[in-house]
C-alpha cells in the first residue's frame, strides 16, 4: 500500500455538498493499489450512535491515480469522517493527521465537514444539464435586414478577413429560428453584440447599446422573447476584462492623459498613452492596443460593469453571460458579479472563458461552468488526430472529472471548436467520419454540448479569421446527411437522462487501442456507447448484464449471452446500445 500517493483534503472537489442534504467524499490513491476503500463517518456530537462505514466506489482514474467516491446524507448536515484503506488483507485507517493501524474510536482526529450551510452549496441552474447550445457569431450567421449593413459590406459567402463585414444581424437569427428548433437546439450562445469597431465586437465601445449593425435593444428583446417562446435560452458574451479603444472613458484618457477623471479606470503604466516597440504604455488584452484592460478594482468601473450585467438580464431577459478572458479578472470582482446576476435571475448561467484547469473558479462563489477546452483537446487528440490511444483518452477524461465537484461537471460547457479555433472538420482534414465520432462522444458525455454554427452541415475553416465564414444557407451546399446525424444525436441525448446526468464507466479503453466502450447509467436508463477509431473492423466482447440490447441508431437488437455482449463495428464505426428491460 503506497500511502505517499493517498490524498484527501476537506472542501474543493474532495469533500463538498452536492445539494442541501448530501455530502460527496473523494480520496485519491495510486492506480491499482487499493482493493477497497471505506469512509468512516458520523456526527461529531452523536458519534457513538451515528458512526458507520460507507463503501466507496472507484469513481474514475487517470494515468497515475484512482479516485474513490461515496455520498452520504448526514442526519444533522454535519460530518466527521476518516477513511479505511484496504489492499487485499492489509488495512490502514486515515485520519486528518496520520495513518494508523487501529480504528479511530472517537472523532477528535478525523476530518470535518462542519455544516451544510445552504448559501454555500454550489447550485448551478438545473436547465443547463438539459441544454443543447449553438454558438452564433452574429456577423456571419444571416443577413436579415440589409438596411443595417455597413458601407463596406461584402457579398455573403466571401472569404473572411480580419476586417471584413458581411452584414449578419439579429433579424437574421430570428428568421432562422425554425432551422434551430428543427435541429433540436434549446440554447444559443452569441459572441458580443454590443457597439464596437470590429466584426467580432470584442473591442466594446458602448456596453449599453446593441451595435447598430446588428439592430437595437428592441430587436434583441424580440429575439429573446421569440426564443423563450420556443424554449430556447439566450446567453450573451460580456467583455469585462477589457474595453475597446473607442470606449468613451478610454478616449478621454487618450485626450487628457493624467488629467482625465477616468485615468484610474485602466492600468496605465506611463503617460502619455503610447506604443513603443509594439508594447503599449497601458495594460491590454495580450498586447493589443485596440483592447485596453479595465481596472475592475476601481469602484466606479466595478459599479458600471455590474450595472451592465444586471441591465441586460432585467430589461431584455437574457439567461446568462459568457465571460471573455475570465481568468485575468480578479476573483473579488467575479464574486460580486455572481451576487448581482443571481439576484437579477437565480436561474442565470454564468460561463467563464478559461482554457485550463479551473477549480478556483468553480467553488460556487463565481462561475457555474467554464468553456471546457481540456475536454476539447482530449476528444480531438483521440477521435480526430490519433495522438492518444483509448487508454490515454480515458485517463484524460478521468483526470478532468476528478478536478471538479459533480455539479460543475454536469453543466460544463463542452465544445469541439469555436470562433477562436480551427473548425472541427478542418482539424479532421475533411474526414466527416472522424467528426461524427468526436460529436458522438460530446453528446453522450456529461455536461452541455455546444455546436459551433455550421458544423452540423459540414462547414470547414482554418484558424481565425477562416473559422468565421458566413453560414451556408443553400441546401445544395449543405451536407444533409451530416445534419441528419446531428439531429439524431440531439434526439438520443434528449431521450435519455442517463446521457445527461448518469454515471460514466469505461468498459474498454486499452493501451495502444482504438476501441472505446463506456456505460452511462441512471437507474434503469442504461446505455453503452461503442466506438471504433481504427481503419479496420474491430470486435468488442464486453461483460454486461445478460439482457437484450437495442442499437438506438439502427434499432438492431442484440442479446448478451452469459453476460458477454459481442459486437462487430466497421472502420470508424459506432453504436449506442440501450438496455431493454
XYZ file of C-alpha atoms in Angstrom:
581
model
C 0.000 0.000 0.000
C 1.665 3.202 -1.199
C 0.492 5.705 1.414
C 2.531 8.509 -0.161
C 0.036 8.541 -3.055
C -3.052 8.744 -0.837
C -4.569 12.216 -0.741
C -7.645 13.940 0.612
C -8.480 17.389 1.891
C -11.712 18.970 3.078
C -13.650 21.157 0.624
C -12.997 21.795 -3.072
C -13.537 18.673 -5.183
C -12.640 16.281 -2.327
C -15.354 16.962 0.246
C -18.309 19.068 -0.844
C -22.055 19.466 -0.553
C -23.745 18.217 -3.703
C -27.098 19.556 -2.541
C -28.623 20.848 0.687
C -28.553 17.405 2.306
C -25.851 15.369 0.576
C -22.076 15.342 1.002
C -19.698 13.766 -1.517
C -16.338 12.437 -0.300
C -13.403 11.558 -2.564
C -9.999 10.041 -1.959
C -7.022 9.597 -4.289
C -4.723 6.554 -4.307
C -2.088 5.047 -6.550
C -3.685 3.461 -9.599
C -4.490 -0.179 -8.952
C -3.108 -0.093 -5.410
C -6.202 -0.332 -3.218
C -8.814 -3.061 -3.492
C -11.435 -1.330 -1.345
C -11.942 1.982 0.437
C -14.500 2.916 3.088
C -15.479 6.246 4.590
C -15.688 6.154 8.392
C -18.379 8.731 9.161
C -20.601 10.086 11.888
C -21.928 13.161 13.645
C -19.368 14.738 15.986
C -21.953 15.304 18.725
C -23.584 11.866 18.499
C -20.642 9.807 17.263
C -21.438 6.547 19.044
C -24.962 6.304 17.625
C -24.267 7.619 14.107
C -20.857 6.161 13.188
C -20.822 3.908 10.142
C -18.549 2.545 7.401
C -19.688 3.585 3.933
C -18.231 1.657 0.954
C -16.614 3.925 -1.618
C -16.666 3.117 -5.330
C -13.929 3.650 -7.893
C -15.212 6.908 -9.378
C -12.589 7.441 -12.094
C -8.879 7.013 -12.879
C -6.082 8.709 -14.751
C -2.614 7.506 -15.768
C -1.288 7.620 -12.181
C -4.175 7.568 -9.712
C -7.521 6.032 -8.800
C -10.227 8.269 -7.373
C -12.665 6.734 -4.892
C -16.008 8.335 -4.068
C -19.086 7.949 -1.913
C -22.024 10.066 -0.870
C -23.699 10.389 2.492
C -26.733 12.176 3.862
C -25.763 13.131 7.425
C -28.808 13.422 9.708
C -27.761 16.822 11.030
C -25.963 18.268 7.960
C -22.524 17.938 9.589
C -19.922 15.220 9.350
C -16.771 13.900 10.954
C -15.008 11.343 8.803
C -11.894 9.334 8.066
C -11.080 6.505 5.689
C -10.361 2.790 5.857
C -7.913 1.753 3.140
C -7.686 -1.871 2.135
C -5.241 -3.716 -0.091
C -6.192 -7.362 -0.058
C -5.758 -8.257 3.635
C -3.759 -5.162 4.564
C -5.779 -2.423 6.300
C -4.923 1.155 7.236
C -7.012 3.931 8.756
C -6.557 7.523 7.603
C -7.340 10.466 9.864
C -6.777 14.176 9.327
C -3.332 13.966 10.919
C -1.982 10.468 10.309
C -2.319 6.902 9.113
C -2.840 4.291 11.811
C -3.402 0.563 12.029
C -6.221 0.768 14.575
C -9.694 2.151 14.074
C -10.221 5.677 15.472
C -12.522 5.279 18.442
C -13.525 8.945 18.706
C -13.906 11.721 16.144
C -11.335 14.141 17.522
C -8.619 13.434 14.934
C -10.914 12.958 11.953
C -11.637 15.270 9.045
C -14.636 17.527 9.422
C -17.358 18.950 7.236
C -18.698 21.427 9.791
C -22.141 22.100 8.365
C -24.041 22.268 5.068
C -24.941 25.941 5.006
C -27.471 26.321 2.236
C -25.978 29.558 0.957
C -22.633 27.763 0.499
C -23.994 24.938 -1.667
C -22.797 25.248 -5.265
C -26.045 25.035 -7.242
C -25.740 25.705 -10.988
C -29.018 26.239 -12.858
C -30.704 22.882 -13.436
C -31.765 23.691 -17.008
C -28.168 23.659 -18.233
C -27.919 19.876 -17.789
C -30.579 19.522 -20.481
C -29.282 22.274 -22.762
C -28.032 21.841 -26.321
C -26.089 25.021 -27.099
C -25.479 26.524 -30.524
C -22.783 29.182 -30.844
C -23.544 32.044 -33.221
C -21.069 34.615 -34.498
C -23.730 37.251 -35.328
C -21.869 38.958 -38.180
C -21.671 35.668 -40.086
C -24.921 33.804 -39.367
C -27.573 35.503 -41.531
C -28.349 38.924 -43.006
C -31.984 39.634 -42.147
C -32.037 43.403 -42.523
C -29.792 44.757 -45.322
C -30.629 48.334 -44.274
C -28.256 47.837 -41.326
C -25.307 46.803 -43.497
C -22.121 48.826 -43.024
C -20.854 50.773 -46.027
C -18.069 48.295 -46.727
C -20.253 45.180 -46.627
C -19.186 42.331 -48.923
C -21.314 39.748 -50.724
C -22.477 36.929 -48.438
C -20.210 33.901 -48.541
C -16.993 35.662 -49.463
C -13.604 34.873 -47.975
C -13.454 36.213 -44.404
C -10.642 38.564 -43.490
C -9.882 40.136 -40.134
C -11.543 43.407 -41.137
C -14.300 42.168 -43.479
C -18.060 42.617 -42.936
C -20.860 40.552 -44.470
C -23.976 42.019 -42.834
C -25.083 39.364 -40.363
C -27.557 40.691 -37.796
C -30.091 39.761 -35.114
C -33.028 39.754 -37.523
C -31.169 37.106 -39.492
C -31.160 34.889 -36.400
C -34.876 35.471 -35.858
C -35.532 34.477 -39.479
C -33.790 31.114 -38.977
C -35.145 30.020 -35.611
C -37.221 27.325 -37.323
C -33.950 25.779 -38.500
C -32.529 25.781 -34.971
C -35.708 24.351 -33.452
C -35.798 21.558 -36.028
C -32.169 20.779 -35.241
C -33.108 20.421 -31.566
C -31.316 23.480 -30.179
C -32.631 24.866 -26.881
C -29.882 27.384 -26.022
C -27.889 29.937 -28.039
C -24.552 31.493 -27.127
C -23.883 34.737 -29.021
C -20.432 36.240 -29.318
C -20.562 40.001 -28.483
C -23.383 42.100 -29.887
C -22.590 45.481 -28.306
C -21.276 48.514 -30.190
C -17.691 48.060 -31.369
C -15.492 48.796 -34.370
C -14.583 45.230 -35.368
C -16.590 42.395 -36.887
C -16.072 40.264 -33.771
C -17.098 43.060 -31.332
C -14.653 42.108 -28.570
C -13.480 45.754 -28.509
C -16.572 47.170 -26.785
C -17.350 50.823 -27.384
C -20.695 51.002 -25.569
C -21.819 48.235 -23.197
C -25.350 49.641 -23.027
C -26.117 49.634 -26.743
C -26.598 46.900 -29.319
C -24.323 47.518 -32.282
C -26.417 49.297 -34.961
C -25.001 46.842 -37.479
C -26.939 44.100 -35.637
C -30.097 46.018 -34.734
C -31.095 47.648 -31.470
C -32.368 46.751 -27.996
C -35.899 46.372 -29.392
C -34.675 43.789 -31.902
C -32.743 41.975 -29.191
C -35.797 41.924 -26.944
C -37.852 40.490 -29.798
C -35.190 37.826 -30.396
C -35.077 36.845 -26.727
C -38.867 36.724 -26.468
C -39.374 34.533 -29.547
C -36.542 32.270 -28.377
C -38.203 31.872 -24.994
C -41.499 31.048 -26.696
C -39.663 28.161 -28.365
C -37.946 27.038 -25.155
C -34.575 28.436 -26.269
C -32.337 30.176 -23.712
C -30.088 33.097 -24.724
C -26.532 33.639 -23.482
C -24.684 36.869 -24.294
C -20.927 37.493 -24.303
C -19.568 40.049 -21.817
C -16.086 41.505 -22.237
C -15.279 42.824 -18.770
C -11.536 42.200 -18.848
C -11.006 44.950 -21.405
C -12.895 47.554 -23.390
C -12.297 48.942 -26.871
C -10.121 51.837 -27.940
C -13.275 53.847 -28.746
C -14.786 53.264 -25.277
C -15.626 56.822 -24.104
C -13.643 56.738 -20.822
C -10.556 55.481 -22.665
C -10.937 58.153 -25.349
C -10.979 60.701 -22.545
C -7.730 59.314 -21.125
C -6.170 59.373 -24.591
C -7.092 63.048 -24.909
C -6.408 64.326 -21.370
C -3.820 61.914 -20.038
C -3.213 62.132 -16.294
C -5.825 64.900 -16.029
C -8.647 62.606 -17.116
C -11.119 61.621 -14.382
C -11.071 58.146 -15.954
C -7.319 57.598 -15.707
C -7.803 55.001 -12.933
C -10.368 53.074 -14.978
C -7.397 51.442 -16.730
C -3.953 50.111 -15.875
C -1.777 52.969 -17.105
C 1.944 52.394 -16.667
C 3.078 55.694 -18.158
C 1.624 58.918 -19.546
C 1.065 59.870 -22.266
C -0.533 56.720 -23.644
C 1.671 55.490 -26.447
C 3.138 52.398 -28.057
C 6.874 51.730 -28.028
C 8.381 48.700 -29.721
C 4.844 47.338 -30.173
C 4.229 47.446 -26.396
C 1.501 49.853 -25.177
C 2.205 52.033 -22.139
C -1.034 50.670 -20.669
C -2.139 47.112 -19.944
C -4.233 45.480 -22.659
C -5.625 42.137 -23.701
C -2.415 40.430 -24.818
C -0.514 43.375 -26.400
C -3.453 44.562 -28.491
C -3.653 48.397 -28.333
C -7.255 48.168 -29.505
C -8.284 46.490 -26.216
C -7.235 48.406 -23.048
C -7.572 46.372 -19.862
C -10.180 47.625 -17.394
C -9.297 48.172 -13.747
C -12.075 46.134 -12.170
C -10.792 47.016 -8.694
C -11.786 50.632 -9.281
C -15.171 51.183 -7.554
C -16.538 53.231 -10.468
C -15.553 50.607 -13.032
C -16.966 47.865 -10.856
C -20.268 49.669 -10.411
C -20.552 50.403 -14.135
C -19.886 46.816 -15.220
C -22.177 45.314 -12.607
C -24.959 47.626 -13.769
C -24.339 46.367 -17.311
C -24.555 42.753 -16.156
C -27.833 43.395 -14.360
C -29.415 45.598 -17.031
C -29.493 43.105 -19.881
C -30.895 40.374 -17.638
C -33.625 42.554 -16.145
C -34.580 44.666 -19.163
C -34.106 42.192 -22.018
C -34.461 38.881 -20.190
C -31.253 37.142 -21.275
C -30.498 33.860 -19.500
C -26.879 34.413 -18.572
C -23.412 35.572 -19.519
C -20.363 34.084 -21.157
C -17.358 35.962 -19.736
C -14.419 36.687 -22.020
C -10.830 36.297 -20.712
C -12.367 35.482 -17.344
C -9.180 34.258 -15.683
C -7.471 37.668 -15.979
C -10.161 39.439 -13.920
C -9.975 39.443 -10.116
C -11.790 36.773 -8.125
C -13.235 39.553 -5.957
C -14.973 41.091 -8.969
C -16.464 37.775 -10.042
C -17.797 37.121 -6.526
C -19.674 40.414 -6.632
C -20.712 39.756 -10.224
C -22.309 36.440 -9.236
C -24.304 38.057 -6.454
C -25.657 40.753 -8.781
C -26.519 38.324 -11.578
C -28.146 35.742 -9.327
C -30.239 38.420 -7.623
C -31.460 39.522 -11.037
C -32.152 35.930 -12.127
C -31.279 32.994 -9.844
C -31.500 30.713 -12.886
C -28.939 32.644 -14.942
C -25.969 30.650 -16.287
C -22.531 32.160 -15.626
C -19.924 30.734 -18.010
C -16.259 31.718 -17.871
C -13.817 31.547 -20.749
C -10.884 29.675 -19.234
C -8.724 27.346 -21.291
C -7.020 25.469 -18.457
C -7.820 23.663 -15.184
C -10.352 25.916 -13.474
C -11.127 24.632 -9.976
C -10.589 28.045 -8.273
C -13.475 29.478 -10.309
C -15.826 26.555 -9.645
C -16.349 26.683 -5.891
C -19.869 28.094 -6.064
C -18.968 31.741 -5.488
C -18.006 32.739 -9.029
C -18.947 30.756 -12.163
C -21.373 27.931 -12.855
C -19.095 26.488 -15.526
C -16.163 27.165 -17.829
C -15.598 26.522 -21.510
C -14.204 23.015 -21.251
C -11.153 23.208 -23.524
C -9.286 20.354 -21.741
C -12.239 18.198 -22.828
C -11.941 19.623 -26.344
C -8.257 18.784 -26.570
C -8.704 15.229 -25.305
C -11.565 14.468 -27.710
C -9.695 15.835 -30.714
C -6.449 14.087 -29.760
C -8.178 10.694 -29.622
C -11.015 10.726 -32.137
C -9.524 13.046 -34.757
C -5.720 13.227 -34.570
C -4.912 9.851 -33.039
C -2.406 11.408 -30.633
C -3.987 9.490 -27.735
C -4.842 5.813 -27.583
C -8.046 4.670 -25.871
C -6.324 4.294 -22.510
C -4.764 7.748 -22.733
C -8.126 9.239 -23.630
C -9.921 7.538 -20.731
C -7.172 8.756 -18.386
C -7.501 12.298 -19.674
C -11.265 12.300 -19.186
C -10.858 10.705 -15.755
C -8.416 13.393 -14.689
C -10.831 16.079 -15.848
C -13.751 14.575 -13.914
C -11.638 14.280 -10.759
C -10.849 18.000 -10.734
C -14.333 19.384 -10.145
C -17.370 18.689 -7.964
C -20.004 16.664 -9.781
C -22.426 19.567 -10.176
C -19.750 21.512 -12.081
C -19.076 18.596 -14.442
C -22.813 18.208 -15.081
C -23.026 21.742 -16.539
C -19.561 22.032 -18.109
C -19.614 23.762 -21.497
C -18.325 21.027 -23.823
C -17.254 22.343 -27.220
C -15.222 20.896 -30.078
C -14.420 24.150 -31.852
C -15.314 27.845 -31.701
C -14.632 31.249 -33.192
C -11.178 31.028 -31.561
C -10.093 27.691 -33.091
C -9.956 25.976 -36.465
C -13.198 24.187 -37.262
C -13.528 20.538 -36.303
C -13.847 19.349 -39.903
C -10.663 21.174 -40.889
C -8.775 19.658 -37.950
C -10.055 16.283 -39.203
C -8.723 17.107 -42.702
C -12.213 16.812 -44.137
C -12.912 13.367 -42.647
C -16.548 13.571 -41.598
C -16.490 10.104 -40.050
C -13.944 11.380 -37.520
C -16.108 14.436 -36.930
C -19.058 12.158 -36.212
C -17.106 10.118 -33.659
C -15.998 13.260 -31.825
C -19.553 14.603 -31.795
C -20.869 11.232 -30.617
C -18.728 11.395 -27.504
C -19.618 15.061 -26.974
C -23.334 14.254 -26.948
C -23.097 11.116 -24.813
C -20.880 12.687 -22.128
C -21.980 14.709 -19.089
C -22.036 18.469 -19.440
C -23.806 20.606 -22.008
C -22.687 20.169 -25.645
C -22.278 23.165 -27.930
C -22.313 23.149 -31.740
C -20.401 25.914 -33.493
C -22.708 27.280 -36.185
C -22.421 25.344 -39.444
C -20.512 22.331 -38.116
C -23.706 20.329 -38.447
C -23.811 20.915 -42.236
C -20.121 20.334 -42.916
C -18.641 23.825 -42.790
C -14.860 23.965 -42.573
C -12.323 26.678 -41.838
C -8.814 27.146 -40.526
C -7.658 29.461 -37.786
C -9.175 32.922 -37.281
C -10.481 34.502 -39.488
C -11.134 31.435 -41.670
C -13.190 29.742 -38.930
C -15.623 32.668 -39.125
C -17.098 32.046 -42.572
C -20.633 33.007 -43.491
C -23.242 30.388 -42.650
C -24.170 28.308 -45.703
C -27.923 28.505 -46.256
C -28.055 26.973 -49.734
C -29.225 23.416 -49.040
C -27.472 22.195 -52.168
C -24.185 23.122 -50.496
C -25.083 21.617 -47.122
C -24.250 18.069 -46.053
C -27.787 16.940 -45.283
C -26.651 13.500 -44.123
C -24.375 15.095 -41.539
C -27.241 17.347 -40.486
C -29.460 14.275 -40.012
C -26.713 12.698 -37.879
C -26.611 15.720 -35.561
C -30.392 15.771 -35.322
C -30.364 12.111 -34.321
C -27.611 12.706 -31.751
C -29.606 15.520 -30.179
C -32.756 13.403 -30.117
C -30.931 10.496 -28.459
C -29.463 12.771 -25.799
C -32.819 14.398 -25.109
C -34.491 10.982 -24.808
C -32.091 9.505 -22.244
C -31.484 11.167 -18.860
C -28.519 8.834 -18.320
C -26.597 10.687 -21.036
C -27.051 13.959 -19.191
C -26.748 13.093 -15.508
C -25.884 9.418 -15.261
C -22.674 7.793 -14.078
C -19.832 7.164 -16.528
C -17.871 3.906 -16.532
C -15.260 2.963 -19.123
C -15.732 -0.674 -20.118
C -12.924 -0.909 -22.665
C -10.073 1.532 -23.214
C -6.850 -0.312 -23.923
C -3.273 0.826 -24.321
C -2.447 1.422 -27.984
C -6.125 0.718 -28.532
C -8.597 2.180 -30.990
C -11.650 0.635 -29.346
C -13.565 2.582 -26.740
C -16.604 1.417 -24.787
C -18.297 3.182 -21.915
C -21.530 2.947 -19.967
C -23.895 5.752 -18.931
C -26.331 4.720 -16.197
C -29.139 6.412 -14.311
C -31.459 3.937 -12.603
C -32.893 1.673 -15.295
C -31.808 4.005 -18.093
C -28.611 2.227 -19.149
C -26.703 2.841 -22.387
C -23.411 1.544 -23.698
C -21.525 3.518 -26.325
C -19.093 1.696 -28.617
C -16.603 3.492 -30.847
C -14.026 2.155 -33.296
C -11.488 4.778 -34.386
C -9.483 2.236 -36.389
C -9.313 1.867 -40.171
C -10.310 -1.793 -39.877
C -13.211 -3.823 -38.492
C -12.994 -4.305 -34.712
C -14.722 -6.823 -32.440
C -15.994 -5.929 -28.972
C -16.598 -8.508 -26.232
C -17.947 -6.839 -23.107
C -19.073 -8.181 -19.747
C -22.542 -6.689 -19.217
C -25.933 -7.572 -17.837
C -27.427 -10.619 -19.501
C -30.318 -8.982 -21.310
C -31.479 -7.630 -24.656
C -29.816 -4.518 -26.066
C -31.065 -2.240 -28.866
C -28.882 0.000 -31.042
C -30.702 3.324 -30.874
C -29.143 4.412 -34.179
C -30.404 1.429 -36.183
C -32.981 -0.349 -33.966
C -30.985 -3.564 -34.416
C -31.338 -5.926 -31.445
C -28.527 -7.770 -29.678
C -28.514 -10.081 -26.693
C -25.801 -10.553 -24.116
C -25.139 -14.290 -23.897
C -23.913 -15.488 -20.499
C -23.088 -11.917 -19.574
C -20.988 -11.212 -22.684
C -22.023 -8.736 -25.345
C -20.335 -9.295 -28.709
C -20.445 -6.541 -31.306
C -18.604 -6.029 -34.596
C -18.023 -2.457 -35.742
C -16.745 -1.320 -39.147
C -13.904 1.164 -39.584
C -14.803 4.389 -37.795
C -17.995 2.669 -36.685
C -20.129 3.386 -33.642
C -23.159 2.118 -31.768
C -25.238 3.332 -28.843
C -26.860 0.350 -27.159
C -29.830 0.683 -24.846
C -30.697 -1.929 -22.236
C -34.202 -3.310 -22.754
C -35.984 -4.298 -19.549
